[in-house]
Structures are given as C-alpha cells and as structure tokens.
Short mmCIF file of C-alpha atoms in Angstrom, two decimals:
data_model
loop_
_atom_site.label_atom_id
_atom_site.label_comp_id
_atom_site.label_asym_id
_atom_site.label_seq_id
_atom_site.Cartn_x
_atom_site.Cartn_y
_atom_site.Cartn_z
CA MET M 246 56.81 78.88 29.86
CA SER M 247 59.47 80.33 32.10
CA ILE M 248 59.49 83.79 33.63
CA HIS M 249 62.51 84.63 31.56
CA HIS M 250 60.73 83.80 28.36
CA ASP M 251 57.58 85.69 29.39
CA GLN M 252 59.55 88.80 30.10
CA THR M 253 61.62 88.80 26.96
CA ALA M 254 59.16 87.44 24.45
CA GLY M 255 58.73 89.90 21.66
CA ASP M 256 61.85 91.87 22.49
CA PRO M 257 63.78 92.74 19.35
CA GLY M 258 66.86 90.91 20.61
CA GLU M 259 65.03 87.72 21.56
CA ASP M 260 65.80 84.70 19.45
CA ASP M 261 65.47 80.97 19.72
CA ALA M 262 69.14 80.50 20.32
CA PHE M 263 68.85 82.16 23.72
CA ARG M 264 67.23 79.47 25.86
CA ASP M 265 66.39 79.07 29.51
CA ALA M 266 69.03 76.41 29.63
CA ASP M 267 71.61 79.15 29.11
CA LEU M 268 70.64 80.76 32.39
CA ALA M 269 70.20 77.51 34.26
CA ALA M 270 73.59 76.23 33.22
CA PRO M 271 76.51 77.03 35.48
CA GLY M 272 78.88 79.73 34.28
CA LEU M 273 78.26 82.74 32.09
CA PRO M 274 75.31 82.89 29.71
CA SER M 275 76.21 82.64 26.07
CA ILE M 276 76.95 85.91 24.31
CA ARG M 277 75.34 86.70 21.03
CA ALA M 278 77.68 86.87 18.10
CA ASP M 279 76.72 90.45 17.28
CA PHE M 280 77.09 91.78 20.81
CA VAL M 281 80.31 93.67 20.14
CA ASP M 282 78.97 95.22 16.91
CA ARG M 283 75.77 96.38 18.55
CA ALA M 284 77.54 97.71 21.67
CA THR M 285 80.07 99.56 19.53
CA ALA M 286 77.35 101.15 17.43
CA ARG M 287 75.54 102.27 20.55
CA VAL M 288 78.66 103.75 22.17
CA VAL M 289 79.61 105.60 18.98
CA ALA M 290 76.09 107.01 18.62
CA ASP M 291 76.11 108.14 22.23
CA LEU M 292 79.45 109.87 21.84
CA ALA M 293 78.26 111.57 18.67
CA ARG M 294 75.15 112.82 20.46
CA ILE M 295 77.19 114.12 23.37
CA ARG M 296 79.58 115.86 20.97
CA ALA M 297 76.76 117.45 19.04
CA GLU M 298 75.02 118.62 22.16
CA ALA M 299 78.28 119.90 23.61
CA GLU M 300 78.98 121.93 20.48
CA ALA M 301 75.52 123.43 20.54
CA VAL M 302 75.44 124.18 24.25
CA ASP M 303 76.20 127.85 23.83
CA ASP M 304 73.53 128.23 21.16
CA LEU M 305 70.80 127.73 23.69
CA ARG M 306 70.39 130.68 25.96
CA LEU M 307 67.90 131.41 28.65
CA PRO M 308 67.28 135.05 29.49
CA ARG M 309 69.23 136.19 32.51
CA THR M 310 66.29 138.23 33.75
CA LEU M 311 64.12 135.15 33.71
CA LEU M 312 66.59 132.99 35.60
CA ASP M 313 67.11 135.70 38.19
CA GLU M 314 63.49 135.38 39.18
CA TYR M 315 64.34 132.15 40.88
CA ALA M 316 66.08 133.82 43.76
CA ALA M 317 67.72 131.99 46.59
CA PRO M 318 66.80 133.03 50.13
CA SER M 319 69.10 135.42 51.89
CA PRO M 320 71.11 133.81 54.65
CA SER M 321 70.32 134.58 58.26
CA LEU M 322 72.36 137.40 59.69
CA ASP M 323 74.09 135.11 62.16
CA PHE M 324 74.69 132.25 59.72
CA VAL M 325 78.43 132.82 59.51
CA ALA M 326 78.83 133.09 63.29
CA ARG M 327 76.76 129.97 63.92
CA THR M 328 78.60 128.00 61.28
CA ALA M 329 82.02 129.15 62.51
CA ALA M 330 81.07 128.01 66.01
CA ALA M 331 79.85 124.66 64.68
CA ILE M 332 83.09 124.17 62.76
CA ALA M 333 85.20 125.06 65.80
CA ALA M 334 83.23 122.61 67.95
CA ASP M 335 83.51 119.92 65.30
CA ARG M 336 87.26 120.40 64.96
CA GLY M 337 87.61 120.27 68.75
CA HIS M 338 85.65 117.04 68.90
CA ALA M 339 87.70 115.68 66.01
CA ASP M 340 90.98 116.49 67.80
CA ASP M 341 89.72 114.88 71.02
CA ALA M 342 88.52 111.85 69.09
CA ALA M 343 91.86 111.55 67.31
CA LEU M 344 93.75 111.65 70.60
CA ARG M 345 91.35 109.22 72.23
CA ASP M 346 91.68 106.90 69.27
CA LEU M 347 95.46 107.09 69.48
CA LEU M 348 95.44 106.30 73.19
CA GLU M 349 92.96 103.48 72.76
CA ARG M 350 95.08 101.94 70.06
CA TYR M 351 98.21 102.05 72.26
CA THR M 352 98.72 98.83 74.13
CA PRO M 353 101.83 98.42 76.25
CA PRO M 354 104.06 95.57 75.10
CA LYS M 355 103.62 92.35 77.04
CA ILE M 356 106.69 90.48 78.25
CA SER M 357 106.63 86.94 76.98
CA ALA M 358 107.00 84.03 79.32
CA GLY M 359 110.53 83.22 78.22
CA PHE M 360 111.76 86.81 78.09
CA VAL M 361 113.62 86.76 81.40
CA ALA M 362 115.20 83.37 80.79
CA ARG M 363 116.28 84.33 77.26
CA THR M 364 117.72 87.61 78.44
CA LEU M 365 119.74 85.97 81.19
CA ASP M 366 121.02 83.41 78.73
CA ALA M 367 122.06 86.12 76.34
CA LEU M 368 123.85 87.98 79.12
CA ARG M 369 125.64 84.85 80.20
CA ASP M 370 126.80 84.17 76.65
CA SER M 371 128.10 87.64 76.13
CA PRO M 372 131.01 88.50 78.46
CA ALA M 373 131.47 91.89 76.85
CA SER M 374 128.08 92.94 78.00
CA PRO M 375 128.36 95.64 80.67
CA SER M 376 125.40 94.23 82.56
CA LEU M 377 127.04 90.83 82.68
CA ARG M 378 129.82 92.21 84.88
CA LEU M 379 127.17 93.14 87.37
CA VAL M 380 125.91 89.62 87.39
CA ARG M 381 129.34 88.01 87.72
CA ASP M 382 131.04 90.35 90.10
CA ALA M 383 129.84 93.61 91.45
CA SER M 384 133.34 94.53 92.58
CA PRO M 385 135.21 97.11 90.56
CA PRO M 386 138.32 95.77 88.76
CA ARG M 387 140.77 97.70 90.97
CA ARG M 388 139.36 96.11 94.11
CA ARG M 389 139.70 92.65 92.59
CA GLN M 390 143.36 93.31 91.86
CA LEU M 391 143.92 94.43 95.42
CA ARG M 392 142.29 91.33 96.75
CA ARG M 393 144.48 89.12 94.61
CA ALA M 394 147.59 90.95 95.88
CA LEU M 395 146.52 90.45 99.48
CA VAL M 396 145.86 86.79 99.00
CA ALA M 397 149.30 86.40 97.43
CA ALA M 398 150.92 88.31 100.31
CA ALA M 399 149.04 86.23 102.86
CA ALA M 400 150.16 83.05 101.18
CA LEU M 401 153.75 84.27 101.26
CA VAL M 402 153.50 85.14 104.97
CA ILE M 403 152.07 81.72 105.72
CA VAL M 404 154.94 80.09 103.92
CA VAL M 405 157.49 82.25 105.82
CA LEU M 406 155.84 81.52 109.15
CA GLY M 407 155.80 77.86 108.35
CA VAL M 408 159.47 77.89 107.49
CA ARG M 409 160.37 79.75 110.70
CA ALA M 410 158.32 77.40 112.83
CA PHE M 411 160.03 74.50 111.13
CA GLY M 412 163.44 76.03 111.77
CA ARG M 413 162.75 76.78 115.47
CA GLY M 414 161.74 73.26 116.35
CA GLY M 415 164.47 71.63 114.32
CA SER M 416 161.96 69.59 112.56
CA ALA M 417 158.68 70.31 110.99
CA PRO M 418 155.84 69.65 113.40
CA SER M 419 153.07 67.59 112.08
CA GLN M 420 150.64 70.15 113.52
CA PRO M 421 151.07 73.72 114.67
CA SER M 422 151.84 73.83 118.33
CA PRO M 423 149.25 75.37 120.65
CA GLY M 424 149.58 79.10 120.86
CA THR M 425 150.99 79.43 117.36
CA ILE M 426 148.92 81.76 115.43
CA VAL M 427 148.70 81.44 111.72
CA ALA M 428 146.98 84.37 110.21
CA SER M 429 145.57 85.28 106.87
CA ALA M 430 143.89 88.40 105.68
CA LEU M 431 141.59 89.18 102.87
CA SER M 432 140.80 92.78 102.71
CA PHE M 433 143.43 94.98 104.14
CA SER M 434 146.37 96.59 102.45
CA PRO M 435 149.66 94.76 101.94
CA SER M 436 151.53 97.14 104.24
CA SER M 437 149.04 96.81 107.09
CA ALA M 438 148.97 93.09 106.55
CA THR M 439 152.73 92.90 106.83
CA THR M 440 152.67 94.87 110.09
CA ALA M 441 149.87 92.78 111.51
CA PHE M 442 151.51 89.48 110.69
CA ALA M 443 154.83 90.68 112.13
CA ARG M 444 153.14 91.51 115.42
CA LEU M 445 151.21 88.28 115.37
CA ASN M 446 154.39 86.41 114.76
CA ALA M 447 155.91 88.00 117.84
CA ALA M 448 152.84 87.38 119.96
CA PRO M 449 153.46 83.67 120.81
CA ALA M 450 156.76 84.65 122.32
CA ARG M 451 154.93 86.94 124.67
CA GLY M 452 152.45 84.18 125.41
CA ALA M 453 149.71 85.83 123.52
CA GLY M 454 146.74 83.93 122.18
CA GLU M 455 143.25 84.76 121.26
CA ASP M 456 143.46 87.86 123.41
CA ASP M 457 145.73 89.32 120.80
CA LEU M 458 142.85 89.67 118.38
CA ASP M 459 143.22 93.40 118.64
CA LEU M 460 146.36 92.94 116.63
CA VAL M 461 144.30 91.85 113.72
CA PRO M 462 142.90 94.78 111.78
CA LEU M 463 139.24 95.10 111.03
CA ASP M 464 137.97 92.78 108.34
CA GLY M 465 140.98 90.60 108.99
CA LEU M 466 140.84 86.84 109.28
CA LEU M 467 142.61 85.07 112.08
CA LEU M 468 143.28 81.41 111.70
CA LEU M 469 144.22 79.85 115.00
CA ALA M 470 146.54 76.90 115.21
CA GLN M 471 143.73 74.70 116.41
CA GLY M 472 141.95 75.31 113.18
CA ALA M 473 139.41 77.71 114.67
CA MET M 474 138.75 80.73 112.60
CA VAL M 475 137.91 84.10 114.06
CA THR M 476 137.06 87.18 112.18
CA ARG M 477 136.78 90.76 113.25
CA ARG M 478 134.39 93.00 111.53
CA MET W 208 82.78 132.53 40.81
CA THR W 209 84.30 133.67 44.07
CA ASP W 210 87.81 132.42 44.49
CA ILE W 211 89.65 131.96 47.73
CA ASP W 212 93.24 132.98 48.21
CA ASN W 213 95.62 130.07 48.81
CA ASP W 214 97.15 131.80 51.80
CA LEU W 215 93.73 132.01 53.40
CA VAL W 216 93.18 128.31 52.75
CA SER W 217 96.58 127.49 54.23
CA ARG W 218 95.79 129.47 57.37
CA ALA W 219 92.44 127.73 57.65
CA GLN W 220 94.25 124.41 57.36
CA HIS W 221 96.22 125.45 60.42
CA GLY W 222 92.97 126.09 62.25
CA GLU W 223 93.08 129.89 62.30
CA GLN W 224 89.61 131.03 63.25
CA ASP W 225 89.70 134.32 61.36
CA ALA W 226 90.70 132.51 58.17
CA ILE W 227 87.84 130.05 58.57
CA ARG W 228 85.47 132.91 59.15
CA ALA W 229 86.76 134.80 56.12
CA ILE W 230 86.14 131.76 53.90
CA LEU W 231 82.66 131.41 55.34
CA GLU W 232 81.95 135.07 54.65
CA ALA W 233 83.05 134.62 51.05
CA LEU W 234 81.29 131.35 50.28
CA HIS W 235 78.17 131.11 52.39
CA ARG W 236 75.88 132.91 49.98
CA PRO W 237 76.80 130.88 46.88
CA VAL W 238 76.70 127.66 48.84
CA ILE W 239 73.28 128.38 50.33
CA ALA W 240 72.00 129.46 46.93
CA THR W 241 73.29 126.32 45.24
CA VAL W 242 71.84 124.06 47.92
CA PHE W 243 68.50 125.83 47.64
CA ARG W 244 68.32 125.80 43.86
CA PHE W 245 69.42 122.21 43.63
CA LEU W 246 67.20 120.79 46.36
CA GLY W 247 64.20 123.03 45.76
CA THR W 248 61.75 125.02 47.81
CA ARG W 249 60.61 122.15 49.98
CA PHE W 250 64.02 122.29 51.66
CA ARG W 251 63.75 126.05 52.25
CA SER W 252 63.43 125.70 56.01
CA GLU W 253 66.46 123.41 56.16
CA VAL W 254 68.67 125.02 53.59
CA GLU W 255 70.86 126.78 56.15
CA ASP W 256 71.28 123.65 58.21
CA ILE W 257 72.25 121.71 55.12
CA ALA W 258 74.69 124.43 54.07
CA GLN W 259 76.15 124.42 57.56
CA GLU W 260 76.64 120.66 57.36
CA VAL W 261 78.44 121.18 54.06
CA PHE W 262 80.83 123.66 55.66
CA VAL W 263 81.45 121.42 58.65
CA LYS W 264 82.40 118.63 56.23
CA VAL W 265 84.58 121.01 54.20
CA PHE W 266 86.56 122.16 57.21
CA ARG W 267 86.73 118.66 58.63
CA ALA W 268 88.49 117.61 55.42
CA ILE W 269 90.37 120.81 54.65
CA ASP W 270 93.71 119.22 55.51
CA ARG W 271 93.24 116.96 52.49
CA PHE W 272 92.95 119.91 50.10
CA GLU W 273 96.23 120.12 48.22
CA ILE W 274 96.95 123.66 47.11
CA GLU W 275 99.78 122.45 44.88
CA ARG W 276 97.42 120.47 42.66
CA GLY W 277 96.04 123.68 41.24
CA VAL W 278 92.36 122.95 41.85
CA LYS W 279 90.43 126.02 42.93
CA PHE W 280 89.29 125.85 46.53
CA THR W 281 85.82 126.98 45.52
CA THR W 282 85.54 124.13 43.04
CA TRP W 283 86.60 121.74 45.78
CA VAL W 284 83.91 123.15 48.07
CA TYR W 285 81.26 122.62 45.39
CA THR W 286 82.14 118.92 45.33
CA PHE W 287 81.05 118.84 48.98
CA VAL W 288 77.87 120.69 48.08
CA ARG W 289 77.12 118.15 45.38
CA ASN W 290 77.89 115.10 47.51
CA HIS W 291 75.99 116.37 50.52
CA CYS W 292 72.94 117.34 48.48
CA PHE W 293 72.90 113.90 46.89
CA ASP W 294 73.18 112.37 50.36
CA VAL W 295 70.26 114.47 51.58
CA LEU W 296 68.08 113.35 48.69
CA LYS W 297 69.06 109.75 49.17
CA ARG W 298 68.47 109.92 52.92
CA ARG W 299 65.04 111.42 52.56
CA ARG W 300 64.05 109.02 49.81
CA LEU W 301 61.88 111.73 48.42
CA PRO W 302 61.19 112.33 44.76
CA THR W 303 63.08 115.33 43.46
CA VAL W 304 60.05 116.74 41.65
CA SER W 305 59.08 120.08 43.12
CA MET W 306 56.18 120.18 45.55
CA THR W 307 56.25 124.00 45.37
CA ALA W 308 55.57 124.19 49.04
CA ARG W 309 53.22 126.90 50.16
CA ASP W 310 51.60 124.94 52.86
CA GLY W 311 53.41 125.97 55.99
CA ASP W 312 54.95 128.88 57.80
CA ASP W 313 58.24 127.05 57.79
CA ASP W 314 58.47 127.49 54.07
CA ALA W 315 57.82 131.18 54.14
CA PRO W 316 60.81 133.23 53.10
CA VAL W 317 62.59 135.00 55.92
CA PHE W 318 62.46 138.77 55.68
CA ASP W 319 65.84 140.26 55.17
CA PRO W 320 66.07 144.05 54.90
CA ARG W 321 68.99 143.65 52.48
CA ASP W 322 66.78 141.73 50.08
CA GLU W 323 65.69 144.10 47.35
CA ARG W 324 62.79 141.86 46.35
CA ALA W 325 61.43 141.79 49.89
CA ARG W 326 60.87 145.56 49.79
CA ARG W 327 58.54 145.31 46.80
CA PRO W 328 55.72 143.06 48.04
CA VAL W 329 53.31 143.34 45.06
CA GLU W 330 55.94 142.79 42.46
CA SER W 331 57.42 140.10 44.65
CA VAL W 332 54.26 138.01 44.45
CA GLU W 333 54.35 138.06 40.65
CA ASN W 334 58.02 137.26 40.62
CA GLN W 335 57.49 134.52 43.13
CA GLU W 336 55.07 132.83 40.74
CA LEU W 337 57.60 133.02 37.97
CA GLY W 338 60.24 131.76 40.33
CA GLU W 339 58.05 128.80 41.16
CA LYS W 340 57.62 128.05 37.46
CA ILE W 341 61.39 128.05 37.03
CA GLU W 342 61.79 125.89 40.08
CA GLU W 343 59.23 123.41 38.75
CA ALA W 344 61.07 123.32 35.45
CA LEU W 345 64.40 122.76 37.20
CA ALA W 346 62.89 120.06 39.40
CA SER W 347 61.74 118.22 36.30
CA LEU W 348 65.35 117.78 35.24
CA GLY W 349 67.46 114.86 36.26
CA GLU W 350 69.76 115.56 39.20
CA ASP W 351 72.92 115.63 37.10
CA GLN W 352 71.44 118.03 34.55
CA ARG W 353 70.00 120.24 37.27
CA LEU W 354 73.30 120.47 39.13
CA ALA W 355 75.21 121.27 35.94
CA PHE W 356 72.67 123.97 35.08
CA VAL W 357 72.72 125.55 38.55
CA LEU W 358 76.51 125.57 38.72
CA ARG W 359 76.83 127.02 35.23
CA GLU W 360 73.98 129.49 34.99
CA TYR W 361 73.67 130.61 38.58
CA GLU W 362 77.13 130.15 40.05
CA GLY W 363 79.11 130.87 36.90
CA LEU W 364 81.44 127.87 37.07
CA ASP W 365 83.23 127.08 33.84
CA TYR W 366 82.85 123.70 32.16
CA ALA W 367 86.15 122.39 33.51
CA ALA W 368 85.18 123.24 37.07
CA ILE W 369 81.77 121.61 36.69
CA ALA W 370 83.50 118.56 35.28
CA GLN W 371 85.72 118.42 38.38
CA VAL W 372 82.77 118.85 40.71
CA THR W 373 80.66 116.22 39.04
CA GLY W 374 83.44 113.83 38.12
CA VAL W 375 82.66 113.61 34.38
CA SER W 376 84.27 114.93 31.23
CA GLU W 377 83.74 118.45 29.95
CA GLY W 378 81.93 117.03 26.95
CA THR W 379 79.46 115.28 29.20
CA VAL W 380 78.96 118.47 31.18
CA LYS W 381 78.15 120.39 27.98
CA SER W 382 75.81 117.67 26.84
CA ARG W 383 73.97 117.74 30.16
CA LEU W 384 73.73 121.51 29.99
CA HIS W 385 72.41 121.40 26.48
CA ARG W 386 69.69 118.96 27.49
CA ALA W 387 68.86 120.97 30.58
CA LYS W 388 68.52 124.18 28.61
CA GLU W 389 66.42 122.52 25.98
CA ALA W 390 64.06 121.09 28.57
CA LEU W 391 63.80 124.42 30.38
CA ARG W 392 63.15 126.35 27.18
CA ASN W 393 60.33 123.98 26.37
CA ARG W 394 58.81 124.24 29.81
CA LEU W 395 59.26 127.99 30.04
CA SER W 396 58.59 128.78 26.39
CA ARG W 397 55.89 131.28 27.33
CA TYR W 398 58.24 133.23 29.56
CA VAL W 399 61.23 132.79 27.37
CA GLY W 400 59.41 134.38 24.46
CA HIS W 401 58.18 137.19 26.68
CA SER W 402 61.52 137.90 28.28
CA ALA W 403 63.70 137.47 25.24
#
C-alpha cells in the first residue's frame, strides 16, 4: 500500500476513484466532480460566519478597567533623542549609499574600434560640416581668394614678360636667356607684386641677377631663367 | 488615535530634524505600547530597540508616503509596526505563547517617576498579576487576532484603519476581533465577571 493511500485512508473524501496512478501520471491529478460544489459551500459558510461575527463584534465588550491592567512600559526618557539620532544617521548613510551607488553605476562610454574611421568618413561625405573645412583647408575663405588673385596676376605678368622677351629678340627664344629673371609670387598683394615684377623686369638691363633677390618681397618666389627656384622667407 | 499633521509629514519628508522629532514625540508611546502588547513581556528588554527599528524603517521610507492618497500617517506607521513585529517573531522562531518572564533583571520594568502605577508598589504587584493574566490570554490568540485586538482596544484604531494596516477587509477585521474578544472573555471570565 502506498504512502498516499495510508495517509488518506478513512478520510471522508477518499474514494476508490482516486488512485495512486492519478498522482504518478504526468499532469494534474483528476478533480472530483463535486469539487466546485463543496468549495462553494465552504466559501459561503465562511463568509456567513465572518458576517455574523462582524455584526456581533460590538456586542462583546471587555471592561476597560480590566484591559488597562495590562500596561505597557513607559519609554526611556531619552528614547526620542536616541531614535532621532539613529534616524539622522540612517538617512545620512542612505544618502551616501545612494550617491555611491549612482557613481558605481556610472561607466564612461567606450569608443568603439571603428568610431574614428566612421567619423572621418562622415566628415568627408558631408561638405557642409564646419569641421570638414578644417580638414580640407585651414585657410579662411578671404585668404584663399587673395591667393587665387595673386596666382592670376603672376600668370599675367609671366605672359607679359614672355611677350616682351619675344619682342626684344625678334623671335621667341627656345629658352630664356641667362640673366633673364622670370618671377612668380604666391603670397603678396597684387600691388606689391606688380611693383616687384616691374623692378625685376628692369633688373636684367642693369645686369642684375641673383643678387637682386632683395627686390623680391618676403614670402615671394623667384624663378630664375635656369630653372632654379629661390624663395625668401 | 494620535494623528499627524500633513504639513509636519511633508517637512519630515524634506528631512527637517525638528519635524522628525515632533513625529517621534507624538508616536513613540503608542508604538512602544503596541510593540510590547503584541510581542509580549519576553520582549520587554528589547521593546525600545524594536520600536526604534520601526521608526528607522518609517523614516527611511517616508518619501513613499503619499499625502494625497488620504491615508492617515499614523495608520501608515502602524503597518510598519505590524510588519516589523512579524519579522521579529519570524526571525526569532519562537512560539508566540507567553512565557510570562520573571526570571531575569532584564525583564524588570524600568522605574519611571511619571508612571502612576510605579508609585503604588503594593497595588502594583496585584495589578501586575492581573496584567500577566491578560497577557497570557492575549498570547493565546493567533497573531492576526491579537494585532487586531491591540490596535482596536488599546490604540483605538477604527475598523477601516485596522483593515489598512493588516491588509484585509473590514469584515475580516471585525470577525477577528469578535473571535479575539470571545477567547479573552473565556480566559478571563473570572476577572470579567468581577470587573463588569
């Protein structure tokens, strides 16, 4: 005989239909057909008892004088002070703990391996980006315009000098003659460039050569006829 | 039942020390008394520590008390008393039947000059015996019945408040009280007849 049967034998609810196999089988045990009826009756009876007791609660009285004999001890004189101090300490610890917890939970964001590459790509693909201008050209726009104007002026001067040299010799030399100075400039103003090239142009007539570098302003570029390039900085 | 002004509660929620102290002044006696009557004499030496733990928990959680919900602050505090007392009993794994401790100095009542009973030693001994009988009778009750009885008869909470503290319906509270009173009347029938 199984333990289950030993323990329930003789119980009012025990019947033959409730076998050990019910417990051994997987899934829920079988439910008796009258389960709902019996449970309902029990719940209703319990509620009725509670209601009856609740209605009669004020009928039962215990003498106040009797109950007062069970007196609670008087608190210590410093109970309030001690408790207030304990509460203050506890709240302080709680605040510290909350802050510590917050700090412990904060972890600085980690930069992923591809972050730099992706950011540079994004900057490259977006010309409107202000930071992209820094990458492409650190020069301010006005300076770029000035540079373009100078280059154009220099090109014009070169053309003029070339034409004059061609005219003086009667025919265009295949190479600049020695002592002819062809100059270009990159970073000085158009007016100073004009002056400089005019003086340079006059220099060969005076027999000037590389010694006339003083004629070239600072940051100017002097291209000698031999193809040598000299800069002053 | 002592009630606490919402403004005082709000100030305590902001951590004002004088508000916290004012609430302690108002509630420490009922809380200590409830802890003592619920847990019994064997916890006499610890009752203040237990009450202090209750208050620490109350003020640790005071930010969660919502004044707008209309629950009395005192009722809310009694829920902490209930929960903490249940925790203490569970932690100790002791039976809740009274041991009526007389066996140590720790259990001796502390003399307090404000205590009227302490100034009448002879009468106090007789009353103490009766008090012990009541305590034994209370200890024989189930914890739920005992708490309902203490809150109703000693602390004067209404049924709705007890229902909030204990988390059951008012009907169940009344039923528990009825049973508690019936059991106490039976146990104290000799004194009930004499006193009534």
